PDB file of C-alpha atoms in Angstrom:
ATOM      1  CA  UNK E   1       0.000   0.000   0.000  1.00 91.00           C
ATOM      2  CA  UNK E   2       1.311   3.463  -0.843  1.00 95.00           C
ATOM      3  CA  UNK E   3       2.051   5.899   1.950  1.00 96.00           C
ATOM      4  CA  UNK E   4       0.430   9.326   1.699  1.00 97.00           C
ATOM      5  CA  UNK E   5       1.244  12.770   3.024  1.00 97.00           C
ATOM      6  CA  UNK E   6      -1.702  15.126   2.654  1.00 98.00           C
ATOM      7  CA  UNK E   7      -1.728  18.883   3.230  1.00 97.00           C
ATOM      8  CA  UNK E   8      -4.635  21.220   2.727  1.00 95.00           C
ATOM      9  CA  UNK E   9      -5.358  24.923   2.845  1.00 94.00           C
ATOM     10  CA  UNK E  10      -9.096  25.557   2.924  1.00 95.00           C
ATOM     11  CA  UNK E  11     -11.436  28.396   3.790  1.00 95.00           C
ATOM     12  CA  UNK E  12     -11.903  28.669   7.559  1.00 94.00           C
ATOM     13  CA  UNK E  13     -15.612  27.799   7.122  1.00 96.00           C
ATOM     14  CA  UNK E  14     -14.619  24.330   5.861  1.00 96.00           C
ATOM     15  CA  UNK E  15     -11.681  23.521   8.167  1.00 95.00           C
ATOM     16  CA  UNK E  16     -13.685  21.546  10.753  1.00 96.00           C
ATOM     17  CA  UNK E  17     -15.320  19.308   8.143  1.00 97.00           C
ATOM     18  CA  UNK E  18     -12.066  18.714   6.288  1.00 97.00           C
ATOM     19  CA  UNK E  19     -10.300  17.831   9.550  1.00 97.00           C
ATOM     20  CA  UNK E  20     -13.055  15.354  10.416  1.00 97.00           C
ATOM     21  CA  UNK E  21     -12.899  13.797   6.930  1.00 98.00           C
ATOM     22  CA  UNK E  22      -9.105  13.443   6.809  1.00 98.00           C
ATOM     23  CA  UNK E  23      -9.000  12.002  10.327  1.00 97.00           C
ATOM     24  CA  UNK E  24     -11.244   9.183   9.125  1.00 98.00           C
ATOM     25  CA  UNK E  25      -8.583   8.102   6.619  1.00 98.00           C
ATOM     26  CA  UNK E  26      -5.199   9.322   7.849  1.00 97.00           C
ATOM     27  CA  UNK E  27      -3.294  10.243  11.005  1.00 96.00           C
ATOM     28  CA  UNK E  28      -3.187  13.895  11.965  1.00 95.00           C
ATOM     29  CA  UNK E  29       0.420  15.084  12.199  1.00 94.00           C
ATOM     30  CA  UNK E  30       0.150  18.849  12.681  1.00 90.00           C
ATOM     31  CA  UNK E  31      -2.017  21.783  11.547  1.00 87.00           C
ATOM     32  CA  UNK E  32      -3.350  20.691   8.161  1.00 91.00           C
ATOM     33  CA  UNK E  33      -0.874  17.831   7.634  1.00 95.00           C
ATOM     34  CA  UNK E  34      -1.835  14.155   7.619  1.00 97.00           C
ATOM     35  CA  UNK E  35      -0.034  10.908   6.911  1.00 96.00           C
ATOM     36  CA  UNK E  36      -0.762   7.249   6.488  1.00 96.00           C
ATOM     37  CA  UNK E  37      -1.225   4.221   4.284  1.00 96.00           C
ATOM     38  CA  UNK E  38      -4.218   4.002   1.958  1.00 97.00           C
ATOM     39  CA  UNK E  39      -5.383   1.409  -0.510  1.00 97.00           C
ATOM     40  CA  UNK E  40      -6.182   2.681  -4.005  1.00 96.00           C
ATOM     41  CA  UNK E  41      -9.916   2.400  -3.215  1.00 97.00           C
ATOM     42  CA  UNK E  42      -9.552   4.374   0.032  1.00 98.00           C
ATOM     43  CA  UNK E  43      -7.504   7.035  -1.747  1.00 98.00           C
ATOM     44  CA  UNK E  44     -10.156   7.374  -4.493  1.00 97.00           C
ATOM     45  CA  UNK E  45     -12.906   7.716  -1.871  1.00 98.00           C
ATOM     46  CA  UNK E  46     -10.930  10.332   0.126  1.00 98.00           C
ATOM     47  CA  UNK E  47     -10.321  12.379  -3.024  1.00 97.00           C
ATOM     48  CA  UNK E  48     -13.991  12.122  -3.937  1.00 97.00           C
ATOM     49  CA  UNK E  49     -15.226  13.167  -0.479  1.00 98.00           C
ATOM     50  CA  UNK E  50     -12.686  16.003  -0.233  1.00 98.00           C
ATOM     51  CA  UNK E  51     -13.717  17.180  -3.702  1.00 96.00           C
ATOM     52  CA  UNK E  52     -17.352  17.341  -2.596  1.00 97.00           C
ATOM     53  CA  UNK E  53     -16.502  19.285   0.596  1.00 97.00           C
ATOM     54  CA  UNK E  54     -14.125  21.859  -0.809  1.00 96.00           C
ATOM     55  CA  UNK E  55     -14.518  24.876  -3.078  1.00 96.00           C
ATOM     56  CA  UNK E  56     -11.947  24.210  -5.825  1.00 93.00           C
ATOM     57  CA  UNK E  57     -11.623  27.916  -6.553  1.00 93.00           C
ATOM     58  CA  UNK E  58     -10.612  28.788  -3.004  1.00 93.00           C
ATOM     59  CA  UNK E  59      -9.269  25.618  -1.429  1.00 95.00           C
ATOM     60  CA  UNK E  60      -6.384  23.292  -2.213  1.00 95.00           C
ATOM     61  CA  UNK E  61      -5.469  19.760  -1.131  1.00 97.00           C
ATOM     62  CA  UNK E  62      -2.101  18.286  -2.084  1.00 97.00           C
ATOM     63  CA  UNK E  63      -1.357  14.568  -1.814  1.00 97.00           C
ATOM     64  CA  UNK E  64       2.176  13.213  -1.960  1.00 97.00           C
ATOM     65  CA  UNK E  65       1.997   9.534  -2.761  1.00 96.00           C
ATOM     66  CA  UNK E  66       5.075   7.530  -1.802  1.00 95.00           C
ATOM     67  CA  UNK E  67       4.885   4.175  -3.537  1.00 92.00           C
ATOM     68  CA  UNK E  68       8.012   2.812  -1.893  1.00 88.00           C
ATOM     69  CA  UNK E  69       8.921   4.265   1.475  1.00 87.00           C
ATOM     70  CA  UNK E  70      12.418   2.796   1.193  1.00 89.00           C
ATOM     71  CA  UNK E  71      13.196   5.794  -1.013  1.00 89.00           C
ATOM     72  CA  UNK E  72      12.027   8.325   1.523  1.00 93.00           C
ATOM     73  CA  UNK E  73      12.930   9.454   4.981  1.00 94.00           C
ATOM     74  CA  UNK E  74      11.202  11.529   7.616  1.00 95.00           C
ATOM     75  CA  UNK E  75      13.139  13.913   9.876  1.00 96.00           C
ATOM     76  CA  UNK E  76      11.671  15.887  12.744  1.00 96.00           C
ATOM     77  CA  UNK E  77      13.087  18.963  14.494  1.00 96.00           C
ATOM     78  CA  UNK E  78      11.368  19.935  17.736  1.00 94.00           C
ATOM     79  CA  UNK E  79       8.312  18.434  19.380  1.00 85.00           C
ATOM     80  CA  UNK E  80       5.612  16.575  17.441  1.00 85.00           C
ATOM     81  CA  UNK E  81       2.020  17.075  18.542  1.00 76.00           C
ATOM     82  CA  UNK E  82       0.208  14.526  16.460  1.00 67.00           C
ATOM     83  CA  UNK E  83       0.324  10.853  17.376  1.00 55.00           C
ATOM     84  CA  UNK E  84       1.502   8.501  14.666  1.00 54.00           C
ATOM     85  CA  UNK E  85       2.836   5.040  14.494  1.00 49.00           C
ATOM     86  CA  UNK E  86       6.397   4.979  13.247  1.00 47.00           C
ATOM     87  CA  UNK E  87       6.078   3.906   9.611  1.00 52.00           C
ATOM     88  CA  UNK E  88       8.109   6.280   7.498  1.00 56.00           C
TER      89      UNK E  88
ATOM     90  CA  UNK D   1      19.710  15.586  -5.403  1.00 91.00           C
ATOM     91  CA  UNK D   2      16.925  14.506  -3.057  1.00 95.00           C
ATOM     92  CA  UNK D   3      13.580  16.279  -3.201  1.00 96.00           C
ATOM     93  CA  UNK D   4      12.226  17.652   0.058  1.00 97.00           C
ATOM     94  CA  UNK D   5       8.787  18.468   1.385  1.00 97.00           C
ATOM     95  CA  UNK D   6       8.986  20.555   4.549  1.00 98.00           C
ATOM     96  CA  UNK D   7       6.142  21.467   6.887  1.00 97.00           C
ATOM     97  CA  UNK D   8       6.392  23.427  10.100  1.00 95.00           C
ATOM     98  CA  UNK D   9       4.170  24.478  12.953  1.00 94.00           C
ATOM     99  CA  UNK D  10       5.822  27.214  14.998  1.00 95.00           C
ATOM    100  CA  UNK D  11       4.792  29.812  17.552  1.00 95.00           C
ATOM    101  CA  UNK D  12       3.235  32.849  15.830  1.00 94.00           C
ATOM    102  CA  UNK D  13       6.149  35.006  17.089  1.00 96.00           C
ATOM    103  CA  UNK D  14       8.528  32.981  14.913  1.00 96.00           C
ATOM    104  CA  UNK D  15       6.441  32.473  11.767  1.00 95.00           C
ATOM    105  CA  UNK D  16       7.825  35.434   9.813  1.00 96.00           C
ATOM    106  CA  UNK D  17      11.453  34.448  10.414  1.00 97.00           C
ATOM    107  CA  UNK D  18      10.810  30.792   9.588  1.00 97.00           C
ATOM    108  CA  UNK D  19       8.992  31.759   6.375  1.00 97.00           C
ATOM    109  CA  UNK D  20      11.915  33.965   5.361  1.00 97.00           C
ATOM    110  CA  UNK D  21      14.431  31.204   6.128  1.00 98.00           C
ATOM    111  CA  UNK D  22      12.562  28.438   4.281  1.00 98.00           C
ATOM    112  CA  UNK D  23      11.972  30.676   1.269  1.00 97.00           C
ATOM    113  CA  UNK D  24      15.745  31.010   0.908  1.00 98.00           C
ATOM    114  CA  UNK D  25      16.073  27.260   0.396  1.00 98.00           C
ATOM    115  CA  UNK D  26      12.755  25.936  -0.905  1.00 97.00           C
ATOM    116  CA  UNK D  27       9.652  26.949  -2.861  1.00 96.00           C
ATOM    117  CA  UNK D  28       6.639  28.009  -0.852  1.00 95.00           C
ATOM    118  CA  UNK D  29       3.653  25.813  -1.714  1.00 94.00           C
ATOM    119  CA  UNK D  30       0.964  26.818   0.795  1.00 90.00           C
ATOM    120  CA  UNK D  31       0.664  27.897   4.439  1.00 87.00           C
ATOM    121  CA  UNK D  32       3.664  26.309   6.112  1.00 91.00           C
ATOM    122  CA  UNK D  33       4.472  23.838   3.317  1.00 95.00           C
ATOM    123  CA  UNK D  34       7.595  24.039   1.162  1.00 97.00           C
ATOM    124  CA  UNK D  35       9.125  21.874  -1.524  1.00 96.00           C
ATOM    125  CA  UNK D  36      12.276  21.603  -3.547  1.00 96.00           C
ATOM    126  CA  UNK D  37      15.605  19.987  -4.254  1.00 96.00           C
ATOM    127  CA  UNK D  38      18.486  20.406  -1.822  1.00 97.00           C
ATOM    128  CA  UNK D  39      22.044  19.154  -1.750  1.00 97.00           C
ATOM    129  CA  UNK D  40      23.128  17.390   1.442  1.00 96.00           C
ATOM    130  CA  UNK D  41      25.090  20.522   2.446  1.00 97.00           C
ATOM    131  CA  UNK D  42      22.092  22.800   1.865  1.00 98.00           C
ATOM    132  CA  UNK D  43      19.871  20.462   3.826  1.00 98.00           C
ATOM    133  CA  UNK D  44      22.304  20.411   6.743  1.00 97.00           C
ATOM    134  CA  UNK D  45      22.513  24.218   6.736  1.00 98.00           C
ATOM    135  CA  UNK D  46      18.703  24.587   6.610  1.00 98.00           C
ATOM    136  CA  UNK D  47      18.297  22.204   9.532  1.00 97.00           C
ATOM    137  CA  UNK D  48      20.963  24.070  11.473  1.00 97.00           C
ATOM    138  CA  UNK D  49      19.431  27.508  10.819  1.00 98.00           C
ATOM    139  CA  UNK D  50      15.899  26.273  11.593  1.00 98.00           C
ATOM    140  CA  UNK D  51      17.187  24.704  14.794  1.00 96.00           C
ATOM    141  CA  UNK D  52      18.656  28.028  15.882  1.00 97.00           C
ATOM    142  CA  UNK D  53      15.433  29.951  15.125  1.00 97.00           C
ATOM    143  CA  UNK D  54      12.884  27.613  16.672  1.00 96.00           C
ATOM    144  CA  UNK D  55      12.021  26.666  20.239  1.00 96.00           C
ATOM    145  CA  UNK D  56      12.191  22.851  20.173  1.00 93.00           C
ATOM    146  CA  UNK D  57       9.746  22.582  23.071  1.00 93.00           C
ATOM    147  CA  UNK D  58       7.008  24.503  21.249  1.00 93.00           C
ATOM    148  CA  UNK D  59       7.774  24.272  17.556  1.00 95.00           C
ATOM    149  CA  UNK D  60       8.090  21.426  15.078  1.00 95.00           C
ATOM    150  CA  UNK D  61       9.563  21.095  11.582  1.00 97.00           C
ATOM    151  CA  UNK D  62       9.085  17.892   9.592  1.00 97.00           C
ATOM    152  CA  UNK D  63      11.147  17.097   6.504  1.00 97.00           C
ATOM    153  CA  UNK D  64      10.143  14.360   4.083  1.00 97.00           C
ATOM    154  CA  UNK D  65      13.157  13.450   2.010  1.00 96.00           C
ATOM    155  CA  UNK D  66      12.378  11.723  -1.309  1.00 95.00           C
ATOM    156  CA  UNK D  67      15.569  10.215  -2.605  1.00 92.00           C
ATOM    157  CA  UNK D  68      14.036   9.013  -5.856  1.00 88.00           C
ATOM    158  CA  UNK D  69      11.039  10.954  -7.102  1.00 87.00           C
ATOM    159  CA  UNK D  70      10.168   8.109  -9.499  1.00 90.00           C
ATOM    160  CA  UNK D  71       8.609   6.397  -6.492  1.00 90.00           C
ATOM    161  CA  UNK D  72       6.409   9.333  -5.606  1.00 93.00           C
ATOM    162  CA  UNK D  73       3.598  11.276  -7.138  1.00 94.00           C
ATOM    163  CA  UNK D  74       1.972  14.613  -6.368  1.00 95.00           C
ATOM    164  CA  UNK D  75      -1.749  15.149  -6.816  1.00 96.00           C
ATOM    165  CA  UNK D  76      -3.550  18.445  -6.369  1.00 95.00           C
ATOM    166  CA  UNK D  77      -7.254  19.086  -5.799  1.00 96.00           C
ATOM    167  CA  UNK D  78      -8.370  22.680  -6.183  1.00 94.00           C
ATOM    168  CA  UNK D  79      -6.303  25.806  -6.809  1.00 85.00           C
ATOM    169  CA  UNK D  80      -2.645  26.072  -5.870  1.00 85.00           C
ATOM    170  CA  UNK D  81      -1.415  29.423  -4.558  1.00 75.00           C
ATOM    171  CA  UNK D  82       2.316  28.885  -4.391  1.00 67.00           C
ATOM    172  CA  UNK D  83       4.419  29.002  -7.530  1.00 54.00           C
ATOM    173  CA  UNK D  84       6.542  25.961  -8.194  1.00 54.00           C
ATOM    174  CA  UNK D  85       8.278  24.421 -11.141  1.00 49.00           C
ATOM    175  CA  UNK D  86       6.836  21.081 -12.046  1.00 46.00           C
ATOM    176  CA  UNK D  87       9.362  18.599 -10.649  1.00 52.00           C
ATOM    177  CA  UNK D  88       7.477  16.005  -8.689  1.00 57.00           C
TER     178      UNK D  88
END
């Protein structure tokens, strides 16, 4: 399963709903940053639901799909807030 | 050269300085999200400078290092604000 990093920047009126949606699929890392593994079907559904929630003219969601985590590394400076299981 | 995605969540008093620092090394994508290629030396310097600016007890910076972009993909929903050259 690919590993995803998702970041969004949405109108303040939609933040709560987007947070709730993304938390159903991925692990909250900080602010509007989420991570986690998704199957292709889950990823399609998340994109679909996010697309229905957001205003494409004002909001943006960016997904970084890492198909092989052996080619990536995660480095943290400071103190993480979000809980996540060590995968990447 | 590896490709980096950087996200940070810092105390509001330090946001302006962190933005200025990260813009010297990477391309601003949205909010506190940056992307771009860095040499190992540049990456070390950016980590060092960020470490000096931030309060590690309050702030966090996360770097995702993609050593081979062929194993990653970037998907955008909506309208991007930041300017970036199409690399990933």
